[in-house]
Tab-separated table of C-alpha atoms in Angstrom:
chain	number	residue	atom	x	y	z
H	207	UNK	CA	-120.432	-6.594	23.885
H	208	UNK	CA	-120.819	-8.952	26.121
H	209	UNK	CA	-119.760	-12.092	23.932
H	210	UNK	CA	-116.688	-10.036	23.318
H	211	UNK	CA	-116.053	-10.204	26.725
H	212	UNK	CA	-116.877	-14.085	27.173
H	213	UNK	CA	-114.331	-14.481	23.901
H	214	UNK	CA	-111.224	-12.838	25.848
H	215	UNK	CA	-112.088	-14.506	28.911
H	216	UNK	CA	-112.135	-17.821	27.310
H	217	UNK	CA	-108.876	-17.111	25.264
H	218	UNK	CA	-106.928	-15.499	28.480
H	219	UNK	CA	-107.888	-19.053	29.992
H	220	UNK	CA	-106.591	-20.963	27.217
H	221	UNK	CA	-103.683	-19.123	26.855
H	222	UNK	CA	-102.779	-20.132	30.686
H	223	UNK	CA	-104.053	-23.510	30.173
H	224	UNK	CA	-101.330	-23.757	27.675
H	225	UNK	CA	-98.416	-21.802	29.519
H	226	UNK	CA	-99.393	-24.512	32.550
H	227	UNK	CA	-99.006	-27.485	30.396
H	228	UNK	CA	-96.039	-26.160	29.191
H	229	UNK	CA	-94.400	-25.673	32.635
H	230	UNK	CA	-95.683	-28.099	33.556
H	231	UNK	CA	-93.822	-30.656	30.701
H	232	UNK	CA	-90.594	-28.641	30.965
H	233	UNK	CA	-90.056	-29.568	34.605
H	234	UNK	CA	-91.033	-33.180	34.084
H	235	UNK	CA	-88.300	-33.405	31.161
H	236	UNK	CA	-84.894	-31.803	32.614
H	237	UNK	CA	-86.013	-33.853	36.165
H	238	UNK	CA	-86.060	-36.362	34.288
H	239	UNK	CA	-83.145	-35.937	32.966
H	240	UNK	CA	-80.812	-34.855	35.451
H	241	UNK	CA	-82.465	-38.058	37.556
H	242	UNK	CA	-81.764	-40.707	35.390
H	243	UNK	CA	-78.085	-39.116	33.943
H	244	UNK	CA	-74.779	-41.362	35.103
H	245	UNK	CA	-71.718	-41.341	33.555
H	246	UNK	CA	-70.410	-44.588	33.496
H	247	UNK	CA	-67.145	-45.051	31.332
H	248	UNK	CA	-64.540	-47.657	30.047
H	249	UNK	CA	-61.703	-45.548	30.036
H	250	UNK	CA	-58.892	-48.415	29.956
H	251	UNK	CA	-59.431	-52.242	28.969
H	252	UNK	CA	-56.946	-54.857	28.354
H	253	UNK	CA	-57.573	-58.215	27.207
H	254	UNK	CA	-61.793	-58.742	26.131
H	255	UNK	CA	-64.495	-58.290	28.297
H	256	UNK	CA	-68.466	-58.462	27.208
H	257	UNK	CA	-71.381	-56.439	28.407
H	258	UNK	CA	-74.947	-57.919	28.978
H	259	UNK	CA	-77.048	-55.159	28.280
H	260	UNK	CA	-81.060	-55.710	29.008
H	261	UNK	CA	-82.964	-55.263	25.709
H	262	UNK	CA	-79.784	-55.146	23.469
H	263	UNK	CA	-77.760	-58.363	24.155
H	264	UNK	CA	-74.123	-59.260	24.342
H	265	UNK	CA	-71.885	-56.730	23.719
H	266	UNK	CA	-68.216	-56.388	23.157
H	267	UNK	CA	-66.609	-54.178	25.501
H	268	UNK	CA	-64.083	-52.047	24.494
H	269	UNK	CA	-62.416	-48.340	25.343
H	270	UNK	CA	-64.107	-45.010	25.751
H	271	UNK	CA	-67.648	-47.241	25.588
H	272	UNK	CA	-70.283	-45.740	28.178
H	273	UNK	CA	-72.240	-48.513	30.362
H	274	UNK	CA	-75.974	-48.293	30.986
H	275	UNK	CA	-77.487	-48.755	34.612
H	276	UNK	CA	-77.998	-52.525	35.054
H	277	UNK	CA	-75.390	-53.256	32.847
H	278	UNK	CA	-73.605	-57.005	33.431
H	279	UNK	CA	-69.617	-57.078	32.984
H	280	UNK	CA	-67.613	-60.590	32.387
H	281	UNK	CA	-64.216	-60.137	32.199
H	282	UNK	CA	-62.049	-63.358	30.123
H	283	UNK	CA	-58.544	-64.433	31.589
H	284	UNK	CA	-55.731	-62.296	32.199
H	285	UNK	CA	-58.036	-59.185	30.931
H	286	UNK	CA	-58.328	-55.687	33.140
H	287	UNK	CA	-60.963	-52.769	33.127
H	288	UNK	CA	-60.973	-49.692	34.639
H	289	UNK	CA	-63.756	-47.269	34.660
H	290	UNK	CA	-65.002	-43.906	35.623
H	291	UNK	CA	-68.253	-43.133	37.323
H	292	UNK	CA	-69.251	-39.597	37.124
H	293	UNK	CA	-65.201	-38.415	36.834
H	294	UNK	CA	-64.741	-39.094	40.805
H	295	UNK	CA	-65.340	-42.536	41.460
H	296	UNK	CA	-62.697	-45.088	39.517
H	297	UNK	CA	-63.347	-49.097	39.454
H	298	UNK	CA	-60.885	-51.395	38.873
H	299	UNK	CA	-62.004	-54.543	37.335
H	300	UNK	CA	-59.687	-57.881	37.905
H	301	UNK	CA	-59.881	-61.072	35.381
H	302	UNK	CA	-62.221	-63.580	35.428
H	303	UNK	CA	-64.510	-61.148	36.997
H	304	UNK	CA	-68.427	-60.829	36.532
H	305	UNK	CA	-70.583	-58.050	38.059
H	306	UNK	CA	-73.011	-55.345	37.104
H	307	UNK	CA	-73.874	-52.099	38.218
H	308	UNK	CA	-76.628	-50.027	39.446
H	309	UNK	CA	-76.121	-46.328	39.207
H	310	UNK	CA	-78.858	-44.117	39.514
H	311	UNK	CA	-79.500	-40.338	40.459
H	312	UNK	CA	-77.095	-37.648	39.421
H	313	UNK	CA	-73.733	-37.188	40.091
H	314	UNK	CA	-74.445	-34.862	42.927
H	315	UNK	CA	-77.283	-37.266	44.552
H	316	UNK	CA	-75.581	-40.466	43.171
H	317	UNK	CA	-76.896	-43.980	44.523
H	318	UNK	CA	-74.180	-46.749	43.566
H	319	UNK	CA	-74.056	-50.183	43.957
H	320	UNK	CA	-71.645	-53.108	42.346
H	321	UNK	CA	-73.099	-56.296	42.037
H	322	UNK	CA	-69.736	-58.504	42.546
H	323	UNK	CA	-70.761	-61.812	41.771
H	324	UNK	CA	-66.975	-63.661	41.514
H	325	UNK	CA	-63.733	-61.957	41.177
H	326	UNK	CA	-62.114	-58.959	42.218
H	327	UNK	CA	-62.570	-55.059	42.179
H	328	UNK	CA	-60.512	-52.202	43.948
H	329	UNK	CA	-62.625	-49.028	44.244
H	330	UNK	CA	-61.558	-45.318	44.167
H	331	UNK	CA	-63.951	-42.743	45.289
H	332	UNK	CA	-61.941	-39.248	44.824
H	333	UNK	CA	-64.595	-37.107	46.956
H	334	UNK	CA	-66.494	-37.681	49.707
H	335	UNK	CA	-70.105	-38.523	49.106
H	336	UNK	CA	-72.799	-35.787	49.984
H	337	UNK	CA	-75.433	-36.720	52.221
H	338	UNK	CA	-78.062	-38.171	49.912
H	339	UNK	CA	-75.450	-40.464	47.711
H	340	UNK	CA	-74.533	-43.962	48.800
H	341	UNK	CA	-71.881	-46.161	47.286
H	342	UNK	CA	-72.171	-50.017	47.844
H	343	UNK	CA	-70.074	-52.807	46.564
H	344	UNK	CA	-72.541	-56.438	47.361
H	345	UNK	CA	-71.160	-59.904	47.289
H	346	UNK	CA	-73.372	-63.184	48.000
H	347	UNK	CA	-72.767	-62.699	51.298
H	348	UNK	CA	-71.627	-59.547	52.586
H	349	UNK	CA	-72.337	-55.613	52.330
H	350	UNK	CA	-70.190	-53.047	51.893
H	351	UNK	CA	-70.511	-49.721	51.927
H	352	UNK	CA	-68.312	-46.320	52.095
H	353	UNK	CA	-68.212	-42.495	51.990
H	354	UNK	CA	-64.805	-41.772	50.042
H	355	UNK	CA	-62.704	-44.227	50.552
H	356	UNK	CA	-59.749	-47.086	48.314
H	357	UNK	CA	-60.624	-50.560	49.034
H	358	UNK	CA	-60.519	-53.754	47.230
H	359	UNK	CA	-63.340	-56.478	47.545
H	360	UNK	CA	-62.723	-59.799	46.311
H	361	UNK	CA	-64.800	-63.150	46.035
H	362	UNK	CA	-64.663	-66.448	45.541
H	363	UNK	CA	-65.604	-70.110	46.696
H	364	UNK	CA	-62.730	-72.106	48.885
H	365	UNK	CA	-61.832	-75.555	48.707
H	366	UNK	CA	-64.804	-76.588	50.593
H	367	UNK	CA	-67.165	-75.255	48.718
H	368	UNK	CA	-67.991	-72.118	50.428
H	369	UNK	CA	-68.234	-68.624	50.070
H	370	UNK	CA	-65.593	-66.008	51.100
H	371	UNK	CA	-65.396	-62.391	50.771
H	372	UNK	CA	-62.365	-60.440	51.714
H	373	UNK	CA	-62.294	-56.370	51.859
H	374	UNK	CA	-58.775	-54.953	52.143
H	375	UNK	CA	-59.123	-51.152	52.912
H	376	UNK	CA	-56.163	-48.865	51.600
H	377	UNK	CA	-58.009	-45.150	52.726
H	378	UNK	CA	-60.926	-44.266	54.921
H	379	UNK	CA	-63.220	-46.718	56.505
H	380	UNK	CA	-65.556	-49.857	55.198
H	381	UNK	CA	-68.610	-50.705	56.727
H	382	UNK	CA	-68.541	-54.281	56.425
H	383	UNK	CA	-71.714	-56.010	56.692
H	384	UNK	CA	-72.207	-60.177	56.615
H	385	UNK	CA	-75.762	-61.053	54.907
H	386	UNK	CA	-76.956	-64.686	55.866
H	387	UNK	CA	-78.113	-66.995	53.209
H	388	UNK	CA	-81.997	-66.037	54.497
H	389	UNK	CA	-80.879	-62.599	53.786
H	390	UNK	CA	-80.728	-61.532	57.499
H	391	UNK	CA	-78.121	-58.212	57.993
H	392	UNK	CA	-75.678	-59.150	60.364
H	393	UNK	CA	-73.631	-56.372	63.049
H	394	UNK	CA	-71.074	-54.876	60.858
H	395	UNK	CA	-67.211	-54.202	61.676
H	396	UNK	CA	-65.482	-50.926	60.443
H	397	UNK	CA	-62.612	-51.840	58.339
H	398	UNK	CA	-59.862	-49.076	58.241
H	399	UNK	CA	-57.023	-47.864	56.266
H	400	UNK	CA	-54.659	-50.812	56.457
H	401	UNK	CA	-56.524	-53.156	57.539
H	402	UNK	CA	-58.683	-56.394	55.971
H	403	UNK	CA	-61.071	-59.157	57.034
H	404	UNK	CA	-63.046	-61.858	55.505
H	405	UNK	CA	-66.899	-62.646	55.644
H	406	UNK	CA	-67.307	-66.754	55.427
H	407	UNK	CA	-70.774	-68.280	54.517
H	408	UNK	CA	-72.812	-71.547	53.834
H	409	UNK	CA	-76.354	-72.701	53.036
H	410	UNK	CA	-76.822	-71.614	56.524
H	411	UNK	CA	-74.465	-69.872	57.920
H	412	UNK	CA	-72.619	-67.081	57.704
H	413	UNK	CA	-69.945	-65.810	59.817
H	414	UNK	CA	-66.761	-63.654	60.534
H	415	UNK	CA	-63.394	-65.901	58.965
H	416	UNK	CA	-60.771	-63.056	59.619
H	417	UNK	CA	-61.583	-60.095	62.285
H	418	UNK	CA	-60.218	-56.855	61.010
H	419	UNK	CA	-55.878	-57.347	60.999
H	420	UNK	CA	-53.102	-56.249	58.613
H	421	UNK	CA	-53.411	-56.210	55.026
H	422	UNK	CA	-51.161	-59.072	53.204
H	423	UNK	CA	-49.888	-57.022	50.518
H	424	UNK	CA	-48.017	-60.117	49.330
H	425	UNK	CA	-50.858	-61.994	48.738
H	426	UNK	CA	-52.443	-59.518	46.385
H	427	UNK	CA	-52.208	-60.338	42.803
H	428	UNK	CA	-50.350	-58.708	40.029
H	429	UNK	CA	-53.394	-56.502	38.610
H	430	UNK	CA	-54.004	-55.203	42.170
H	431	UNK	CA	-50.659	-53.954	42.684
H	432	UNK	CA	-50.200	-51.980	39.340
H	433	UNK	CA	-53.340	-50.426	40.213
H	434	UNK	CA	-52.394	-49.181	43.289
H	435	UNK	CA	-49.239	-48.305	42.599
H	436	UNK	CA	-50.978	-46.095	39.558
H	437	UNK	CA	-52.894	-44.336	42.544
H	438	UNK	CA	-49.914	-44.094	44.784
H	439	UNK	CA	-48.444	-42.101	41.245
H	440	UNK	CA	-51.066	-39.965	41.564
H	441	UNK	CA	-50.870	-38.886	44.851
H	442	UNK	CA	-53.488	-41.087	46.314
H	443	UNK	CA	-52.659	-42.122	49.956
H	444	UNK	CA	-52.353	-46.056	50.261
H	445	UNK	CA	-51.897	-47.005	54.188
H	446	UNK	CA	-49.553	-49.761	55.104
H	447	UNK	CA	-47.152	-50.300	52.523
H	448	UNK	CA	-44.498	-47.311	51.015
H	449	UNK	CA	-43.832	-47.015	47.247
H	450	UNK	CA	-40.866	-48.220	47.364
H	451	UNK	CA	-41.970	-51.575	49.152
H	452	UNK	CA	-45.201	-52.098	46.422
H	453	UNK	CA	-42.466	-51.485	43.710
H	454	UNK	CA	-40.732	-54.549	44.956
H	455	UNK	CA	-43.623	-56.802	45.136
H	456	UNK	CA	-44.453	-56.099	41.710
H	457	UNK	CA	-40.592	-57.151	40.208
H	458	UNK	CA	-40.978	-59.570	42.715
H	459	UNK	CA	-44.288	-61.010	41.599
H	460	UNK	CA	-42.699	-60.816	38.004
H	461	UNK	CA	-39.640	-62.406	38.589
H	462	UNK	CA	-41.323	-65.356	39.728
H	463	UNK	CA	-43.251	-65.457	36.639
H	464	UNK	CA	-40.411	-65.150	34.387
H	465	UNK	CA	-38.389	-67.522	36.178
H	466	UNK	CA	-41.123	-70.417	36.461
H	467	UNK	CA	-43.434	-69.974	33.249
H	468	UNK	CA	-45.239	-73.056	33.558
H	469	UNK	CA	-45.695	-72.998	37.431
H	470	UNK	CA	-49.610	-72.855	37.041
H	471	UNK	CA	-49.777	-76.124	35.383
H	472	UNK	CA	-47.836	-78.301	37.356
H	473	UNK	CA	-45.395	-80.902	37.200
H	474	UNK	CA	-45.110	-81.858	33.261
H	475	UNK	CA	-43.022	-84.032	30.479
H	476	UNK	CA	-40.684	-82.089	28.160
H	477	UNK	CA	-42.396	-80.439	24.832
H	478	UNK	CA	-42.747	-83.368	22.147
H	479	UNK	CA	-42.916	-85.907	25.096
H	480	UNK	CA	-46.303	-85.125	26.331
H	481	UNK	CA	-49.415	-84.188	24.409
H	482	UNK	CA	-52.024	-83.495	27.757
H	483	UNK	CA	-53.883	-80.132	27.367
H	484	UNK	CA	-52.603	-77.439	29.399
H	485	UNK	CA	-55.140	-76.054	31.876
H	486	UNK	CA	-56.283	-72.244	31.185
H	487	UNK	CA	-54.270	-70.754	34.253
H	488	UNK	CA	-56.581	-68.509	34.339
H	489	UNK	CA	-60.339	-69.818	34.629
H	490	UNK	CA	-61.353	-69.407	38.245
H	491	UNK	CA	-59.621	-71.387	40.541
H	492	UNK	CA	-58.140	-73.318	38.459
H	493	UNK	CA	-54.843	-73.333	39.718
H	494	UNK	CA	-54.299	-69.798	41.279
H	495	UNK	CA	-53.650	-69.230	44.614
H	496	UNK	CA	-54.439	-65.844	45.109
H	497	UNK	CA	-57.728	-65.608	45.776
H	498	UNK	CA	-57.475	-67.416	48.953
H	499	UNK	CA	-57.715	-71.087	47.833
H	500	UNK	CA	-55.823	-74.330	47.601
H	501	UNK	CA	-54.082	-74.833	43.728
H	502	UNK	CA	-55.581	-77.084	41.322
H	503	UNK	CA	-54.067	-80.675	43.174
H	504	UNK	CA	-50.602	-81.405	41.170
H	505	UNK	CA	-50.999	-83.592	38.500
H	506	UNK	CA	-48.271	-86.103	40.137
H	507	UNK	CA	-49.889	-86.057	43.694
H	508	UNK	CA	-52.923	-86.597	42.880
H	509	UNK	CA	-53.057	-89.093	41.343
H	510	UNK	CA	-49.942	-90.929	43.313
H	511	UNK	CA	-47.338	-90.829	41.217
H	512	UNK	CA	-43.382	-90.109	41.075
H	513	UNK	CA	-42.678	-86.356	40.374
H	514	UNK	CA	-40.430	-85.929	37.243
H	515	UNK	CA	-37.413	-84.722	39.204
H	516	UNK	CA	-37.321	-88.019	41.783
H	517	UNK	CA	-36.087	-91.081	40.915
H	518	UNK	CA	-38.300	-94.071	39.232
H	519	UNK	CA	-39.881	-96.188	41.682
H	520	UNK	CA	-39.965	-99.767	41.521
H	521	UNK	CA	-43.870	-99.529	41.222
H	522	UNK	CA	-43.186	-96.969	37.830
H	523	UNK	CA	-41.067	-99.540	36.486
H	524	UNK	CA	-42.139	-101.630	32.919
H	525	UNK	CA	-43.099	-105.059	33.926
H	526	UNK	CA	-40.709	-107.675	32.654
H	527	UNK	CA	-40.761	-111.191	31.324
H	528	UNK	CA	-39.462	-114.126	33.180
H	529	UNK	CA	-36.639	-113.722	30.057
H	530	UNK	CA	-36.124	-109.825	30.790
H	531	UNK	CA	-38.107	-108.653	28.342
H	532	UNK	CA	-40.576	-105.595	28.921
H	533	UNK	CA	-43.915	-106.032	28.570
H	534	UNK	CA	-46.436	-103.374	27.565
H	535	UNK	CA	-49.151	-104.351	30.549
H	536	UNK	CA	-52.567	-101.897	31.035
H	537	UNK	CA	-51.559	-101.936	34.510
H	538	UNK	CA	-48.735	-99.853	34.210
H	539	UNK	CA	-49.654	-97.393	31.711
H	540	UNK	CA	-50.917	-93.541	32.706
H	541	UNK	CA	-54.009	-91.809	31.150
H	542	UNK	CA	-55.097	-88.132	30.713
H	543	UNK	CA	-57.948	-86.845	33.236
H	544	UNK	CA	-59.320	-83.375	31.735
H	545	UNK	CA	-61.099	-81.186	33.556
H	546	UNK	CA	-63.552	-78.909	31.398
H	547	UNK	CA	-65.584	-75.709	32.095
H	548	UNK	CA	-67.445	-74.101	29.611
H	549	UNK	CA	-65.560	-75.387	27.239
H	550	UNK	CA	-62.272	-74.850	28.464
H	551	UNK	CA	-59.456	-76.667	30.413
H	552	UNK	CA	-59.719	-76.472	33.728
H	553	UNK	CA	-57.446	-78.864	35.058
H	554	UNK	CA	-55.276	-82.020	33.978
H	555	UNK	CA	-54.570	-84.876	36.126
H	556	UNK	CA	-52.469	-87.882	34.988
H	557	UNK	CA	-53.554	-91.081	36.662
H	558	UNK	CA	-52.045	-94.605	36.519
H	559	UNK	CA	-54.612	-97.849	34.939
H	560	UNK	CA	-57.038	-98.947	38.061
H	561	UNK	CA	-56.138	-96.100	40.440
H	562	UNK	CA	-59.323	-92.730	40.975
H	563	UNK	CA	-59.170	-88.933	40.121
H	564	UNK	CA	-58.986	-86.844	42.768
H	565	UNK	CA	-62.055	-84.519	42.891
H	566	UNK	CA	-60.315	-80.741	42.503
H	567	UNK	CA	-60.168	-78.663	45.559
H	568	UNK	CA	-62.029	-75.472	44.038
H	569	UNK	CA	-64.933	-75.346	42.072
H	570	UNK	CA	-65.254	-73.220	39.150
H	571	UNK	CA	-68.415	-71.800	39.824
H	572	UNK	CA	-70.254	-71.021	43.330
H	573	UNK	CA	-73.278	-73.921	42.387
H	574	UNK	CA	-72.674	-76.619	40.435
H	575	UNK	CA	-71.405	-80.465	40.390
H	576	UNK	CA	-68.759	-82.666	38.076
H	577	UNK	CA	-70.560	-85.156	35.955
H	578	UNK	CA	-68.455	-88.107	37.276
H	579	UNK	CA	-68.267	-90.520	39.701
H	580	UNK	CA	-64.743	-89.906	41.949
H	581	UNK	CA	-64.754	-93.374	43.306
H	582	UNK	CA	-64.521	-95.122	39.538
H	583	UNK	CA	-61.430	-96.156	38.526
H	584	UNK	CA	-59.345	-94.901	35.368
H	585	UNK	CA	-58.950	-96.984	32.460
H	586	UNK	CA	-58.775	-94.842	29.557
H	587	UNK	CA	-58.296	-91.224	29.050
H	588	UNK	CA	-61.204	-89.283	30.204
H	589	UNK	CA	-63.330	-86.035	30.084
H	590	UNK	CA	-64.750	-84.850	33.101
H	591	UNK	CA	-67.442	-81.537	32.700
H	592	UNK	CA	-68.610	-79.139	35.153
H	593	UNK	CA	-72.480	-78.790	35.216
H	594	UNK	CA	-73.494	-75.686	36.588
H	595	UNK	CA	-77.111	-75.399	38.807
């Protein structure tokens, strides 16, 4: 009787043993789940973009494709992405872009932050954020961080080689925040509706270039202004500018494109007279002034001579014989100056025998160096490669 007894005691505390475990497994599994669950969707790209995914590789982006967390995005020339983080917060991507994101938490206790490393993205968040989510968009040198808010952030490197980040807030408020090089946080400024300012930094420094003043709307490019004028379609409110007026800048900023085709590439020789490589327009900085920097230097002015539309100088002239003959002297012929990153043309410069390149105002990269020596003279055509550090 009594070893009955033991037997159902034994069993009864099985049985809960197992109904604990159980529990016990089931809780750890849908936390899990609804922890690590973010939707983060391509739900528009043009042009080609690729996505470095930890563990996996290179991958080809293209629509409807969901990102992971950590997830890196590079964006080619004259390409666009949009996506859609947990169907309330929309990203638009610009070209020549590279960031990645870190989303983690659930869409109700959502911890966001865009890792903009060069180029440009405007930010939607639809709904305010609850009190445990945080949305951050991080550039080398600068913090930014909202509630529910339209802003754009963009990055890049000026002409003398330093950093610059520029918000431009369209709704809401941006707490704007400039991180040293040491990584010391710096007193932010509240950026609102309307308004924009720029963080500028060094190896050492970093600083306040623009204090908090109207937004330029004219100096934001093409894929910017489609994409807010997309919102403004929607009903989204976009401070400082009427529909009517962003309508205009965008015929306006394709008028000028249709009217001037080759106005990225500067001053050149009739088709079948010339056979320099045309610059890709659109590898960073190359020659686009939009993102706050100086154009690739003209290919005439750099290098010191006449501009197709003047008149010949004397100095352009072809040497000639006592007898009037021309001569076909070194000294007065030009030679081709290419400018290559990663492969690709970054820049052409035409340069007369015995006279120097001129070193180009932006760099294609935030660290890195040309292989050449500016102060040697041209005497043949010549390659000139960025090496990044």
């Amino acid at each position: 009787m009594q070893s009955k007894k033991s037997i159902k005691i034994i069993m009864i505390v099985l049985g809960l043993m197992v109904l604990t475990a159980g529990i016990i497994m089931a809780v750890r599994f849908f936390s899990k789940k609804t922890d690590s669950y973010r939707s983060i969707q391509i739900y528009q790209l043009e042009g080609k973009a690729e996505i470095e995914r930890e563990g996996t590789g290179t991958i080809t982006a293209a629509n409807n494709l969901y990102l992971e967390s950590g997830d890196r995005v590079r964006l080619d020339p004259g390409s666009s992405m949009r996506l859609r983080l947990d169907d309330d917060k929309y990203l638009m991507v610009e070209e020549n872009s590279v960031l990645s994101i870190q989303a983690e938490g659930s869409d109700e206790n959502s911890k966001t932050s865009i890792c903009l490393e060069q180029g440009a993205v405007t930010n939607e968040i639809e709904n305010k954020l609850t009190g445990g989510s945080a949305y951050e968009v991080n550039s080398p040198n600068s913090i930014m961080a909202v509630r529910g808010t339209i802003f754009r952030a963009e990055g890049y490197v000026d002409e003398t080689g330093k950093t610059q980040t520029k918000i431009s807030t369209f709704d809401g408020t941006v707490a704007f925040q400039p991180v040293a090089p040491d990584g010391t946080k710096q007193d932010e400024v509240l950026v609102k509706a309307g308004k924009e300012a720029v963080i500028q930094s060094s190896s050492d420094s970093v600083q306040y270039l623009k204090e908090p003043s109207d937004i330029s709307f004219s100096d934001l490019p093409p894929q910017a202004l489609h994409f807010l004028a997309d919102l403004m379609e929607k009903g989204a409110p976009i401070t400082g500018i009427s529909q009517d007026e962003l309508q205009k800048l965008i015929q306006e900023s394709g008028a000028k494109d249709a009217a001037d085709p080759e106005r990225e590439t500067g001053s050149r020789e009739p088709s079948g007279q010339n056979n320099t490589p045309e610059p890709d327009p659109s590898l960073p900085g190359a020659t686009d002034t939009q993102s706050g920097g100086q154009p690739f230097p003209d290919t005439d002015t750099a290098s010191g001579q006449d501009s197709p539309d003047r008149e010949p100088s004397a100095q352009s002239s072809p040497a000639k014989t006592p007898s009037g003959q021309e001569t076909d002297k070194k000294e007065n012929k030009n030679y081709t100056v290419t400018f290559r990153y990663q492969g690709k043309v970054f820049g052409v410069q035409t340069i007369k025998y015995g006279h120097a390149a001129s070193k180009p105002k932006l760099s294609p990269s935030p660290s890195g160096r040309w292989d050449f020596d500016f102060s040697q003279k041209i005497r043949k055509d010549t390659e000139i490669h960025w090496i990044s550090e």
